[in-house]
mmCIF file of C-alpha atoms in Angstrom:
data_model
loop_
_atom_site.group_PDB
_atom_site.id
_atom_site.type_symbol
_atom_site.label_atom_id
_atom_site.label_comp_id
_atom_site.label_asym_id
_atom_site.label_seq_id
_atom_site.Cartn_x
_atom_site.Cartn_y
_atom_site.Cartn_z
ATOM 1 C CA MET A 1 31.573 -32.762 43.904
ATOM 2 C CA ASN A 2 31.051 -33.921 40.071
ATOM 3 C CA ARG A 3 27.588 -32.426 40.130
ATOM 4 C CA ASN A 4 28.715 -28.837 41.349
ATOM 5 C CA LEU A 5 31.246 -28.888 39.039
ATOM 6 C CA TYR A 6 29.353 -29.646 36.074
ATOM 7 C CA PHE A 7 26.674 -27.171 37.218
ATOM 8 C CA SER A 8 29.600 -24.491 37.465
ATOM 9 C CA LYS A 9 30.788 -25.141 34.028
ATOM 10 C CA TRP A 10 27.374 -25.010 32.704
ATOM 11 C CA ILE A 11 26.610 -21.675 34.186
ATOM 12 C CA VAL A 12 29.822 -20.563 32.733
ATOM 13 C CA SER A 13 29.046 -21.592 29.392
ATOM 14 C CA ILE A 14 25.686 -19.830 29.331
ATOM 15 C CA PHE A 15 26.991 -16.485 30.557
ATOM 16 C CA PHE A 16 29.749 -16.812 28.093
ATOM 17 C CA LEU A 17 27.247 -17.454 25.356
ATOM 18 C CA ALA A 18 25.011 -14.597 26.232
ATOM 19 C CA SER A 19 27.988 -12.190 26.601
ATOM 20 C CA THR A 20 29.238 -13.346 23.153
ATOM 21 C CA LEU A 21 25.892 -12.834 21.805
ATOM 22 C CA TYR A 22 25.522 -9.428 23.124
ATOM 23 C CA PHE A 23 28.878 -8.314 22.091
ATOM 24 C CA PHE A 24 28.187 -9.407 18.830
ATOM 25 C CA LYS A 25 24.738 -7.628 18.324
ATOM 26 C CA THR A 26 26.298 -4.374 20.079
ATOM 27 C CA SER A 27 29.291 -4.283 17.462
ATOM 28 C CA LEU A 28 26.939 -5.149 14.549
ATOM 29 C CA GLU A 29 24.910 -2.187 15.555
ATOM 30 C CA ARG A 30 27.936 0.019 15.439
ATOM 31 C CA LYS A 31 29.399 -1.347 12.311
ATOM 32 C CA GLU A 32 25.981 -0.723 10.417
ATOM 33 C CA GLY A 33 25.635 2.494 11.733
ATOM 34 C CA ILE A 34 22.149 2.356 13.041
ATOM 35 C CA LYS A 35 20.996 5.571 14.662
ATOM 36 C CA SER A 36 19.872 4.377 17.959
ATOM 37 C CA GLU A 37 18.523 8.139 18.901
ATOM 38 C CA ASN A 38 15.628 7.392 16.007
ATOM 39 C CA ILE A 39 14.451 4.298 18.326
ATOM 40 C CA ILE A 40 12.875 5.733 21.195
ATOM 41 C CA THR A 41 12.175 2.879 23.697
ATOM 42 C CA THR A 42 10.830 -0.736 23.977
ATOM 43 C CA LEU A 43 7.406 -0.930 25.521
ATOM 44 C CA PRO A 44 6.793 -3.544 27.941
ATOM 45 C CA HIS A 45 5.673 -7.192 26.958
ATOM 46 C CA ARG A 46 1.615 -7.286 26.597
ATOM 47 C CA ASP A 47 -0.011 -10.733 26.761
ATOM 48 C CA THR A 48 -3.031 -9.171 24.642
ATOM 49 C CA LEU A 49 -1.875 -6.732 22.373
ATOM 50 C CA SER A 50 -5.469 -5.014 21.894
ATOM 51 C CA SER A 51 -6.118 -4.921 25.895
ATOM 52 C CA LYS A 52 -6.314 -1.632 27.359
ATOM 53 C CA ILE A 53 -2.987 -0.280 28.404
ATOM 54 C CA GLN A 54 -2.416 1.463 31.942
ATOM 55 C CA PRO A 55 -0.661 4.963 31.420
ATOM 56 C CA GLU A 56 2.495 3.893 33.124
ATOM 57 C CA GLU A 57 2.771 0.925 30.623
ATOM 58 C CA ASN A 58 2.540 3.422 27.613
ATOM 59 C CA PRO A 59 4.894 6.049 28.193
ATOM 60 C CA ASN A 60 5.000 6.956 24.556
ATOM 61 C CA ASN A 61 1.128 7.490 24.367
ATOM 62 C CA ILE A 62 0.797 4.924 21.535
ATOM 63 C CA PRO A 63 -2.797 4.859 20.451
ATOM 64 C CA ASP A 64 -4.867 1.844 21.103
ATOM 65 C CA GLU A 65 -5.667 1.508 17.280
ATOM 66 C CA VAL A 66 -2.016 0.820 16.698
ATOM 67 C CA TYR A 67 -2.442 -2.175 18.904
ATOM 68 C CA SER A 68 -5.454 -3.658 17.489
ATOM 69 C CA THR A 69 -4.154 -3.050 13.811
ATOM 70 C CA LEU A 70 -0.773 -4.829 14.873
ATOM 71 C CA GLU A 71 -2.555 -7.732 16.249
ATOM 72 C CA TYR A 72 -4.514 -8.322 13.244
ATOM 73 C CA ILE A 73 -1.474 -8.064 11.041
ATOM 74 C CA LEU A 74 0.357 -10.466 12.781
ATOM 75 C CA LYS A 75 -2.653 -12.904 12.918
ATOM 76 C CA TYR A 76 -3.603 -12.772 9.423
ATOM 77 C CA GLN A 77 -0.600 -11.473 7.368
ATOM 78 C CA LYS A 78 -2.396 -8.884 5.654
ATOM 79 C CA PRO A 79 -3.946 -5.937 6.397
ATOM 80 C CA PRO A 80 -7.628 -5.292 7.856
ATOM 81 C CA ASP A 81 -10.329 -4.910 5.302
ATOM 82 C CA GLY A 82 -10.305 -1.273 4.235
ATOM 83 C CA TYR A 83 -6.752 -0.630 5.218
ATOM 84 C CA VAL A 84 -3.541 -0.155 3.119
ATOM 85 C CA GLY A 85 -0.464 -2.171 3.995
ATOM 86 C CA GLY A 86 1.985 -4.891 3.542
ATOM 87 C CA ARG A 87 4.019 -2.860 1.071
ATOM 88 C CA LYS A 88 7.688 -3.042 1.057
ATOM 89 C CA PHE A 89 9.224 -0.384 3.373
ATOM 90 C CA TYR A 90 13.000 0.168 1.917
ATOM 91 C CA ASN A 91 14.484 2.299 4.864
ATOM 92 C CA ARG A 92 16.554 4.295 2.977
ATOM 93 C CA GLU A 93 17.559 6.445 5.760
ATOM 94 C CA LYS A 94 18.787 3.598 7.818
ATOM 95 C CA LYS A 95 16.806 4.455 10.895
ATOM 96 C CA LEU A 96 15.816 0.930 11.564
ATOM 97 C CA PRO A 97 18.433 -2.172 11.700
ATOM 98 C CA LEU A 98 19.697 -3.191 8.466
ATOM 99 C CA LYS A 99 20.534 -6.552 9.719
ATOM 100 C CA ASP A 100 19.619 -9.141 12.693
ATOM 101 C CA PHE A 101 22.153 -10.193 15.353
ATOM 102 C CA THR A 102 23.166 -13.286 13.193
ATOM 103 C CA GLY A 103 23.861 -11.016 10.547
ATOM 104 C CA GLN A 104 20.822 -11.507 8.273
ATOM 105 C CA ILE A 105 19.384 -8.794 6.415
ATOM 106 C CA LEU A 106 16.137 -7.488 7.569
ATOM 107 C CA SER A 107 13.286 -6.789 5.304
ATOM 108 C CA TYR A 108 10.402 -4.606 6.408
ATOM 109 C CA LYS A 109 6.584 -3.761 5.634
ATOM 110 C CA GLU A 110 4.786 -0.892 6.458
ATOM 111 C CA TRP A 111 0.996 -0.725 7.282
ATOM 112 C CA ASP A 112 -1.474 2.017 7.854
ATOM 113 C CA ILE A 113 -3.132 2.357 11.064
ATOM 114 C CA HIS A 114 -6.380 4.023 10.171
ATOM 115 C CA PRO A 115 -8.722 2.658 7.292
ATOM 116 C CA LYS A 116 -8.351 4.254 3.986
ATOM 117 C CA SER A 117 -11.031 6.976 3.393
ATOM 118 C CA SER A 118 -11.342 8.791 0.037
ATOM 119 C CA HIS A 119 -12.219 12.265 1.935
ATOM 120 C CA LYS A 120 -8.770 12.484 3.537
ATOM 121 C CA ASN A 121 -4.988 11.571 3.161
ATOM 122 C CA ARG A 122 -3.616 8.495 4.997
ATOM 123 C CA GLY A 123 -1.890 10.679 7.700
ATOM 124 C CA ALA A 124 1.557 10.145 9.096
ATOM 125 C CA GLU A 125 1.000 7.224 11.404
ATOM 126 C CA ARG A 126 2.365 3.873 10.222
ATOM 127 C CA ILE A 127 3.389 0.586 11.880
ATOM 128 C CA ILE A 128 6.497 -1.133 10.159
ATOM 129 C CA THR A 129 7.224 -4.780 10.782
ATOM 130 C CA ASP A 130 10.407 -6.724 10.032
ATOM 131 C CA SER A 131 11.106 -10.055 8.562
ATOM 132 C CA ASN A 132 11.953 -11.240 12.339
ATOM 133 C CA LEU A 133 8.393 -9.994 13.759
ATOM 134 C CA ASN A 134 9.699 -7.043 15.297
ATOM 135 C CA ALA A 135 7.128 -3.949 15.302
ATOM 136 C CA TYR A 136 7.765 -0.332 15.108
ATOM 137 C CA TYR A 137 5.298 2.927 15.282
ATOM 138 C CA THR A 138 6.061 5.905 13.779
ATOM 139 C CA LYS A 139 3.749 9.052 14.360
ATOM 140 C CA ASP A 140 5.611 11.383 12.271
ATOM 141 C CA HIS A 141 5.877 9.495 8.823
ATOM 142 C CA TYR A 142 9.331 7.926 9.356
ATOM 143 C CA LYS A 143 11.262 10.643 11.205
ATOM 144 C CA THR A 144 11.236 8.542 14.644
ATOM 145 C CA PHE A 145 10.237 5.256 15.728
ATOM 146 C CA ILE A 146 9.148 3.503 18.687
ATOM 147 C CA LYS A 147 9.726 -0.234 19.160
ATOM 148 C CA ILE A 148 6.840 -2.231 20.006
ATOM 149 C CA LYS A 149 8.020 -5.364 21.963
ATOM 150 C CA ILE A 150 5.542 -8.069 21.191
#
Protein backbone atom coordinates (compact mmCIF):
# COMPACT_ATOMS: atom_id res chain seq x y z
CA MET A 1 0.00 0.00 0.00
CA ASN A 2 2.85 2.40 0.79
CA ARG A 3 4.29 1.91 -2.68
CA ASN A 4 0.96 2.83 -4.35
CA LEU A 5 0.58 5.90 -2.14
CA TYR A 6 4.14 7.00 -2.96
CA PHE A 7 3.51 6.49 -6.69
CA SER A 8 0.24 8.46 -6.53
CA LYS A 9 1.92 11.37 -4.75
CA TRP A 10 4.70 11.31 -7.33
CA ILE A 11 2.21 11.46 -10.23
CA VAL A 12 0.29 14.32 -8.59
CA SER A 13 3.54 16.22 -8.01
CA ILE A 14 4.63 15.82 -11.64
CA PHE A 15 1.20 16.92 -12.87
CA PHE A 16 1.25 19.94 -10.54
CA LEU A 17 4.74 20.94 -11.70
CA ALA A 18 3.81 20.62 -15.39
CA SER A 19 0.61 22.61 -14.86
CA THR A 20 2.48 25.33 -13.00
CA LEU A 21 5.12 25.64 -15.72
CA TYR A 22 2.47 25.78 -18.44
CA PHE A 23 0.49 28.44 -16.55
CA PHE A 24 3.66 30.47 -15.92
CA LYS A 25 4.66 30.28 -19.59
CA THR A 26 1.25 31.33 -20.94
CA SER A 27 0.83 34.14 -18.41
CA LEU A 28 4.33 35.42 -19.23
CA GLU A 29 3.48 35.39 -22.94
CA ARG A 30 0.31 37.38 -22.23
CA LYS A 31 2.21 39.81 -20.00
CA GLU A 32 4.93 40.38 -22.61
CA GLY A 33 2.35 40.94 -25.34
CA ILE A 34 3.73 38.37 -27.75
CA LYS A 35 1.75 38.41 -30.97
CA SER A 36 1.13 34.72 -31.48
CA GLU A 37 -0.52 35.31 -34.86
CA ASN A 38 2.94 36.20 -36.21
CA ILE A 39 4.32 32.78 -35.27
CA ILE A 40 2.56 30.46 -37.66
CA THR A 41 3.25 26.95 -36.41
CA THR A 42 5.74 24.47 -35.03
CA LEU A 43 6.96 21.80 -37.40
CA PRO A 44 7.36 18.18 -36.32
CA HIS A 45 10.68 17.06 -34.85
CA ARG A 46 13.19 15.81 -37.39
CA ASP A 47 16.00 13.41 -36.52
CA THR A 48 18.15 14.71 -39.36
CA LEU A 49 17.46 18.30 -40.30
CA SER A 50 18.78 18.08 -43.84
CA SER A 51 16.89 14.90 -44.73
CA LYS A 52 14.12 15.13 -47.31
CA ILE A 53 10.78 16.14 -45.81
CA GLN A 54 7.58 14.54 -46.95
CA PRO A 55 4.89 17.10 -47.95
CA GLU A 56 2.62 16.14 -45.04
CA GLU A 57 5.49 16.87 -42.63
CA ASN A 58 6.10 20.32 -44.08
CA PRO A 59 2.73 22.06 -44.19
CA ASN A 60 4.35 25.49 -44.54
CA ASN A 61 6.53 24.45 -47.50
CA ILE A 62 9.79 25.52 -45.91
CA PRO A 63 12.59 25.07 -48.46
CA ASP A 64 15.16 22.33 -47.87
CA GLU A 65 17.89 25.01 -47.91
CA VAL A 66 16.52 26.31 -44.61
CA TYR A 67 17.14 22.96 -42.92
CA SER A 68 20.60 22.41 -44.40
CA THR A 69 21.67 25.96 -43.47
CA LEU A 70 20.23 25.61 -39.96
CA GLU A 71 21.99 22.28 -39.48
CA TYR A 72 25.32 23.92 -40.38
CA ILE A 73 24.65 26.88 -38.05
CA LEU A 74 23.78 24.64 -35.11
CA LYS A 75 26.81 22.43 -35.69
CA TYR A 76 29.46 25.13 -36.24
CA GLN A 77 27.92 28.26 -34.63
CA LYS A 78 28.81 30.28 -37.73
CA PRO A 79 27.36 30.78 -41.22
CA PRO A 80 28.51 28.54 -44.07
CA ASP A 81 31.31 29.97 -46.23
CA GLY A 82 29.95 32.67 -48.53
CA TYR A 83 26.85 33.31 -46.39
CA VAL A 84 26.00 36.30 -44.21
CA GLY A 85 24.94 35.52 -40.66
CA GLY A 86 25.42 35.69 -36.94
CA ARG A 87 24.46 39.35 -36.63
CA LYS A 88 22.25 40.48 -33.77
CA PHE A 89 18.52 40.55 -34.54
CA TYR A 90 16.81 43.13 -32.32
CA ASN A 91 13.19 41.89 -32.46
CA ARG A 92 12.04 45.54 -32.40
CA GLU A 93 8.50 44.69 -33.48
CA LYS A 94 8.30 42.10 -30.67
CA LYS A 95 6.93 39.44 -32.97
CA LEU A 96 9.12 36.83 -31.29
CA PRO A 97 9.15 36.07 -27.54
CA LEU A 98 11.06 38.55 -25.38
CA LYS A 99 11.71 36.10 -22.53
CA ASP A 100 11.73 32.35 -22.08
CA PHE A 101 9.38 30.56 -19.68
CA THR A 102 11.83 31.09 -16.79
CA GLY A 103 11.89 34.86 -17.33
CA GLN A 104 15.34 35.00 -18.95
CA ILE A 105 15.62 37.64 -21.68
CA LEU A 106 16.17 36.08 -25.10
CA SER A 107 18.74 37.34 -27.58
CA TYR A 108 18.49 36.67 -31.30
CA LYS A 109 20.76 36.24 -34.32
CA GLU A 110 19.84 36.38 -37.99
CA TRP A 111 21.22 34.16 -40.74
CA ASP A 112 20.86 34.24 -44.53
CA ILE A 113 19.56 31.11 -46.21
CA HIS A 114 21.29 31.65 -49.55
CA PRO A 115 24.95 32.51 -50.23
CA LYS A 116 25.83 36.14 -50.81
CA SER A 117 26.10 37.12 -54.47
CA SER A 118 27.51 40.37 -55.81
CA HIS A 119 24.93 40.34 -58.62
CA LYS A 120 21.73 40.32 -56.53
CA ASN A 121 20.41 41.40 -53.14
CA ARG A 122 20.22 39.03 -50.17
CA GLY A 123 16.49 38.42 -50.52
CA ALA A 124 13.81 38.33 -47.84
CA GLU A 125 14.36 34.86 -46.40
CA ARG A 126 16.15 34.51 -43.07
CA ILE A 127 16.64 32.11 -40.20
CA ILE A 128 16.44 33.61 -36.72
CA THR A 129 17.93 31.71 -33.78
CA ASP A 130 17.55 32.61 -30.13
CA SER A 131 19.74 32.11 -27.09
CA ASN A 132 17.73 28.98 -26.16
CA LEU A 133 18.43 27.36 -29.57
CA ASN A 134 14.93 27.91 -30.93
CA ALA A 135 14.85 28.65 -34.64
CA TYR A 136 12.40 30.58 -36.80
CA TYR A 137 12.04 30.96 -40.56
CA THR A 138 10.82 34.14 -42.23
CA LYS A 139 10.16 34.26 -45.94
CA ASP A 140 8.90 37.85 -45.93
CA HIS A 141 11.72 39.75 -44.19
CA TYR A 142 10.46 39.57 -40.59
CA LYS A 143 6.74 40.14 -41.20
CA THR A 144 5.82 36.58 -40.18
CA PHE A 145 7.74 33.72 -38.61
CA ILE A 146 7.44 29.95 -38.66
CA LYS A 147 8.93 28.24 -35.62
CA ILE A 148 11.09 25.26 -36.49
CA LYS A 149 11.14 22.63 -33.75
CA ILE A 150 14.60 21.14 -33.59
